Short mmCIF file of C-alpha atoms in Angstrom, two decimals:
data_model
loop_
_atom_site.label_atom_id
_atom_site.label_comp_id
_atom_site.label_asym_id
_atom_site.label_seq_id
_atom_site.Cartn_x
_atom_site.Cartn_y
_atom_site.Cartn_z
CA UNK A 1 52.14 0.03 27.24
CA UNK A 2 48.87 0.06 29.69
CA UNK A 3 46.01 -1.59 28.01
CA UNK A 4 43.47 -4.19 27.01
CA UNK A 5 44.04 -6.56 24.45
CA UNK A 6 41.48 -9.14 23.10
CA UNK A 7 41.94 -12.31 20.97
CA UNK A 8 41.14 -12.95 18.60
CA UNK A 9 40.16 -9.97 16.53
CA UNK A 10 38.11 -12.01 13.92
CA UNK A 11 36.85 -15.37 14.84
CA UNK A 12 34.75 -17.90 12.90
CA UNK A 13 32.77 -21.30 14.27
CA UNK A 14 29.93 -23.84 13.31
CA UNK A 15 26.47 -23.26 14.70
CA UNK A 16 26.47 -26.04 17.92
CA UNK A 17 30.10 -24.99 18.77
CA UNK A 18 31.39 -23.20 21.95
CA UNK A 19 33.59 -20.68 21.67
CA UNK A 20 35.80 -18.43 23.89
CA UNK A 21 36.73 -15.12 23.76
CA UNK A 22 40.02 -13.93 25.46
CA UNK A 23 40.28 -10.85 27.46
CA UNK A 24 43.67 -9.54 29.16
CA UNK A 25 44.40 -6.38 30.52
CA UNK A 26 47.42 -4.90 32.45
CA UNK A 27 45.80 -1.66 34.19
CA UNK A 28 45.72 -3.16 37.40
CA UNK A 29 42.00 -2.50 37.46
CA UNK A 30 39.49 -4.66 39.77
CA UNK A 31 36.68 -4.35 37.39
CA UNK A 32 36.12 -6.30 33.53
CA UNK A 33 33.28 -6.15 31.70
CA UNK A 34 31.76 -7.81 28.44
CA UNK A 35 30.03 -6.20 25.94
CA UNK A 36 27.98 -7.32 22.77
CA UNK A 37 27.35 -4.70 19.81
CA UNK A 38 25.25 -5.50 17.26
CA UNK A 39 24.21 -3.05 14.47
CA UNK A 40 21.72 -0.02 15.52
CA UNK A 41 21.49 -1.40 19.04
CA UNK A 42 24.54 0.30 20.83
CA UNK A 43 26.24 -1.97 23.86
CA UNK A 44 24.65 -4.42 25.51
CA UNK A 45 26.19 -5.79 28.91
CA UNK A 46 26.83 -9.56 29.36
CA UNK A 47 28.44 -10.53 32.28
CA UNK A 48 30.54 -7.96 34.59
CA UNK A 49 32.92 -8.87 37.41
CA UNK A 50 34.05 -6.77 40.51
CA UNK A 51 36.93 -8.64 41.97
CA UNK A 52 38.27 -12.17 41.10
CA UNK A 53 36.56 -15.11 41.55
CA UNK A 54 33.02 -13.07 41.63
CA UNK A 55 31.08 -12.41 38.48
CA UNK A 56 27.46 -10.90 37.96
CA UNK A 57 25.15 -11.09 34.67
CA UNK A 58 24.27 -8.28 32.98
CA UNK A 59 21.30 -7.52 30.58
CA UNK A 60 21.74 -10.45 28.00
CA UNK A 61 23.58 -13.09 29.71
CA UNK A 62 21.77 -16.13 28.63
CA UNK A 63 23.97 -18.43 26.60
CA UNK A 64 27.31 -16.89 27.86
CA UNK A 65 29.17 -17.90 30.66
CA UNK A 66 32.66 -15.91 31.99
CA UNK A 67 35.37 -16.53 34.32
CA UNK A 68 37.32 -14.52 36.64
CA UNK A 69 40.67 -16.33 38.05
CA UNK A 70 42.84 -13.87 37.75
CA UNK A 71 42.78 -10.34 37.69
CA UNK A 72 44.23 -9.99 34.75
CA UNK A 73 41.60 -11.60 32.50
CA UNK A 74 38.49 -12.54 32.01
CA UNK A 75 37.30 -14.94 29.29
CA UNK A 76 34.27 -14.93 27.87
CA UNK A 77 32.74 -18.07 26.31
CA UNK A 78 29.85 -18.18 24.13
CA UNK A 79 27.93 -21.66 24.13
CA UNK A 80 25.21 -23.30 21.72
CA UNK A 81 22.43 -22.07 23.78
CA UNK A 82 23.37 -18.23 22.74
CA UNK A 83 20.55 -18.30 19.72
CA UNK A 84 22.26 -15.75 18.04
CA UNK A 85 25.99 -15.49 18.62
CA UNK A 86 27.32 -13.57 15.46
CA UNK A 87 28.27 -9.82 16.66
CA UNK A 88 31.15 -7.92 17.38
CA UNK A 89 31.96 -8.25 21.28
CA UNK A 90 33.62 -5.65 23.61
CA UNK A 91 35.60 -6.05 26.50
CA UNK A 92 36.45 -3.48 29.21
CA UNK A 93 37.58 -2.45 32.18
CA UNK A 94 37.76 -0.23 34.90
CA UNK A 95 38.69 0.73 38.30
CA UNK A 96 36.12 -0.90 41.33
CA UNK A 97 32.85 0.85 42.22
CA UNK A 98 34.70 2.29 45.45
CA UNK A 99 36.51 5.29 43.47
CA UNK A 100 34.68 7.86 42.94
CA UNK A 101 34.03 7.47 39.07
CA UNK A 102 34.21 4.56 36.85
CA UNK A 103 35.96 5.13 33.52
CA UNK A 104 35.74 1.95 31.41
CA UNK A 105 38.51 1.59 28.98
CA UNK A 106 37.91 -0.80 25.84
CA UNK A 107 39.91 -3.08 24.10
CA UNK A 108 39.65 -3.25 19.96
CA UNK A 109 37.17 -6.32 19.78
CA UNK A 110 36.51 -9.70 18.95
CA UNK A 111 34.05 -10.26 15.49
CA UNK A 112 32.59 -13.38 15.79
CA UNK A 113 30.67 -15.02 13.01
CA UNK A 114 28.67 -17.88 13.37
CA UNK A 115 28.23 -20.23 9.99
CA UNK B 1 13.92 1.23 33.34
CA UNK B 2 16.97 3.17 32.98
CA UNK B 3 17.62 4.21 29.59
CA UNK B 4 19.73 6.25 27.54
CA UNK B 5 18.69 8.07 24.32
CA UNK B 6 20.38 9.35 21.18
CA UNK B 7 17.45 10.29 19.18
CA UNK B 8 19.40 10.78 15.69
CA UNK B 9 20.42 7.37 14.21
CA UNK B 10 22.75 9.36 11.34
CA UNK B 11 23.85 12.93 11.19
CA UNK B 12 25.97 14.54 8.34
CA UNK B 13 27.59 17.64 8.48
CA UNK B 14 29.91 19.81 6.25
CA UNK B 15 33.17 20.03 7.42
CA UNK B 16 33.95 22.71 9.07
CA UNK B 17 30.71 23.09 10.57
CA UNK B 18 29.39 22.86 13.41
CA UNK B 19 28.20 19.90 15.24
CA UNK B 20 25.60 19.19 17.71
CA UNK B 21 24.31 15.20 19.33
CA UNK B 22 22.25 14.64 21.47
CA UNK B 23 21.85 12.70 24.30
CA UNK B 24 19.09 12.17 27.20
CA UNK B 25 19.09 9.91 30.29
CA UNK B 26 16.29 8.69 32.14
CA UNK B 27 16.90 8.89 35.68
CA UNK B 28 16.23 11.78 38.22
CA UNK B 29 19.36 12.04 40.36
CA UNK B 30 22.50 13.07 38.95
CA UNK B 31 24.10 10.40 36.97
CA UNK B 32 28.15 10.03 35.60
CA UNK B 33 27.43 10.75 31.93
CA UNK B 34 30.57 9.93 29.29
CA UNK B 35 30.77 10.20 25.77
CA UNK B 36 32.54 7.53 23.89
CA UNK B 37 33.43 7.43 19.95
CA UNK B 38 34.44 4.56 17.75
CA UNK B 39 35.91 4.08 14.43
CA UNK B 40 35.03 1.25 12.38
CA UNK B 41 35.85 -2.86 13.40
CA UNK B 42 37.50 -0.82 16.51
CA UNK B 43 37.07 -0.29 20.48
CA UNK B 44 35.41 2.79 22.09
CA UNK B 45 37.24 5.69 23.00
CA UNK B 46 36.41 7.89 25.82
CA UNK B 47 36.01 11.46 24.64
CA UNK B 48 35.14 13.06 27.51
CA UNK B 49 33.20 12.50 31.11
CA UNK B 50 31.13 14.86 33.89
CA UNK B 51 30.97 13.57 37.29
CA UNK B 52 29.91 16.65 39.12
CA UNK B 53 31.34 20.13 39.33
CA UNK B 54 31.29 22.46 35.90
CA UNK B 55 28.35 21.47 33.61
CA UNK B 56 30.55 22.35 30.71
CA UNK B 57 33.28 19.91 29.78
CA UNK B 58 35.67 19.38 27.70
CA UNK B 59 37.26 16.44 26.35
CA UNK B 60 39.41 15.17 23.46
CA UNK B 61 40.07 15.99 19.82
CA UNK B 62 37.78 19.51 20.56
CA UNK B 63 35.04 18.08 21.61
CA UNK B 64 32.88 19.47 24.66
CA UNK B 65 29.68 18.65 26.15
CA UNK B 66 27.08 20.45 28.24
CA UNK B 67 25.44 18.73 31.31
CA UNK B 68 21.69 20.75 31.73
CA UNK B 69 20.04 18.66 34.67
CA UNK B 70 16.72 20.32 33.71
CA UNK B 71 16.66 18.72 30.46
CA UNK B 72 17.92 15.62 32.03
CA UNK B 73 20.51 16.15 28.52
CA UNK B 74 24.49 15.66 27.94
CA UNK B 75 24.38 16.83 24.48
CA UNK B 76 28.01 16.43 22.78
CA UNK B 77 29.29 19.96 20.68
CA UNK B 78 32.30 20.40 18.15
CA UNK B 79 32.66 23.96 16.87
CA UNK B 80 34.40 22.52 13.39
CA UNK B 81 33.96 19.19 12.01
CA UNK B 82 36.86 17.42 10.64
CA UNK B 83 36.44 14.84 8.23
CA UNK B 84 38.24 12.58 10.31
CA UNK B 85 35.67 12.80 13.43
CA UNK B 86 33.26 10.52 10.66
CA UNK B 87 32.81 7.60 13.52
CA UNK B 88 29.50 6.50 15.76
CA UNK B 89 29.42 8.52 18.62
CA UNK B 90 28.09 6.54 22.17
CA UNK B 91 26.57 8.57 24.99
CA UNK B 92 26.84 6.36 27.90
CA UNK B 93 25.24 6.64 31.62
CA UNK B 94 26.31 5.36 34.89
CA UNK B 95 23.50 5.29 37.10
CA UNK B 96 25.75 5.09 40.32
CA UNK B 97 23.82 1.66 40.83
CA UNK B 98 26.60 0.49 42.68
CA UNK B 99 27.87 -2.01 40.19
CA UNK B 100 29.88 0.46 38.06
CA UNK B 101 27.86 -0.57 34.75
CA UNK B 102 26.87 1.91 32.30
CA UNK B 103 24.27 1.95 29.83
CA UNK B 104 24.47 2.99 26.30
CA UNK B 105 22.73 5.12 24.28
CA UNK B 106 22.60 3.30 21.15
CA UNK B 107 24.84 5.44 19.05
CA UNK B 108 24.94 8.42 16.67
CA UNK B 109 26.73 7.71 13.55
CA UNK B 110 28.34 10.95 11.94
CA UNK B 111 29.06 11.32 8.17
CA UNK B 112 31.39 14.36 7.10
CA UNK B 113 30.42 15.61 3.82
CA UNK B 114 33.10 17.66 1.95
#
């Protein structure tokens, strides 16, 4: 089955820790995305990424850094400079900006919790 | 900025009636507009998108949405509620920046009262 998978679903770390976030997704689409949720403030975008090896912030992208090696994934890693890592993060994807549309597809989410 | 605005934080409806959210977008020119739902702990779902054409579209589960460029709107409609549409409901805008981001509205939840 086609889809987006993210691990792992619940996740747990000490405040001065780094921690990464994996994204995979066999779609055979160009474009990945990462999303943080937080309650009453919808999706907020992180970091997005075209094509490999290229990545672009997004709205809130201090104290997260991504990479994009492959195609297939794109980890997301959350660092002690993020002030206030706890949420529940998103990952999608999508075809590249050169269709005509772009349909994101999600995977289920990562809760991370800071202690 | 560009923005994206569900003005109801909570809505609860009887099931079997009807259901209305609403959604607004900031920008002038015609944007993709989608409509995404999500269960609890889970990922978002697409429900339905417009990209140009009919203004009237219709998407998943019974769900349909109206596009009125006037009202800058892409309200979401169901004519029965089930109790098992109770979810947050994400109106989501791409601006055709280029980029293929979207922005999100920040999210209707629904409550099904029996």
């Amino acid at each position: 089955d086609g889809g987006i998978t993210q691990s792992p679903k619940y996740l747990f770390r000490k405040e001065g820790q780094n921690v990464t976030l994996s994204c995979e997704q066999n779609l055979n689409h160009d474009a990945m995305y990462w999303y943080r949720q937080d309650p009453g403030q919808g999706l907020r975008l992180i970091y997005y990424s075209q094509i490999v090896n290229d990545f672009q912030k997004g709205d809130i992208a201090e104290g997260y850094s991504v990479s994009r090696e492959k195609k297939e994934s794109f980890p997301l890693t959350v660092t002690s400079a993020q002030k206030n890592p706890t949420a529940f993060y998103l990952c999608a994807s999508s075809f590249s900006s050169g269709r005509s549309y772009n349909e994101q597809f999600f995977g289920p989410g990562t809760r991370l919790t800071v202690l | 900025a560009q923005s994206v605005t569900q003005p109801d934080i909570h809505i609860t409806v009887s099931e079997g009636a009807s259901l209305e959210l609403r959604c607004n977008y900031s920008y002038g020119a015609t944007p993709y507009l989608f409509w995404y739902v999500q269960s609890p702990g889970q990922g978002l779902q697409l429900l339905l998108k417009y990209f140009s054409g009919d203004t009237l579209v219709q998407g998943i589960k019974g769900f349909e949405a109206e596009f009125k460029r006037s009202q800058s709107s892409f309200n979401l409609r169901k004519p029965s509620v089930h109790w098992s549409d109770a979810a947050e409901y994400f109106c989501a805008v791409d601006y055709n920046s280029g980029y293929s981001t979207l922005t999100f509205g920040k999210g209707t939840m629904l409550l099904v009262s029996p």
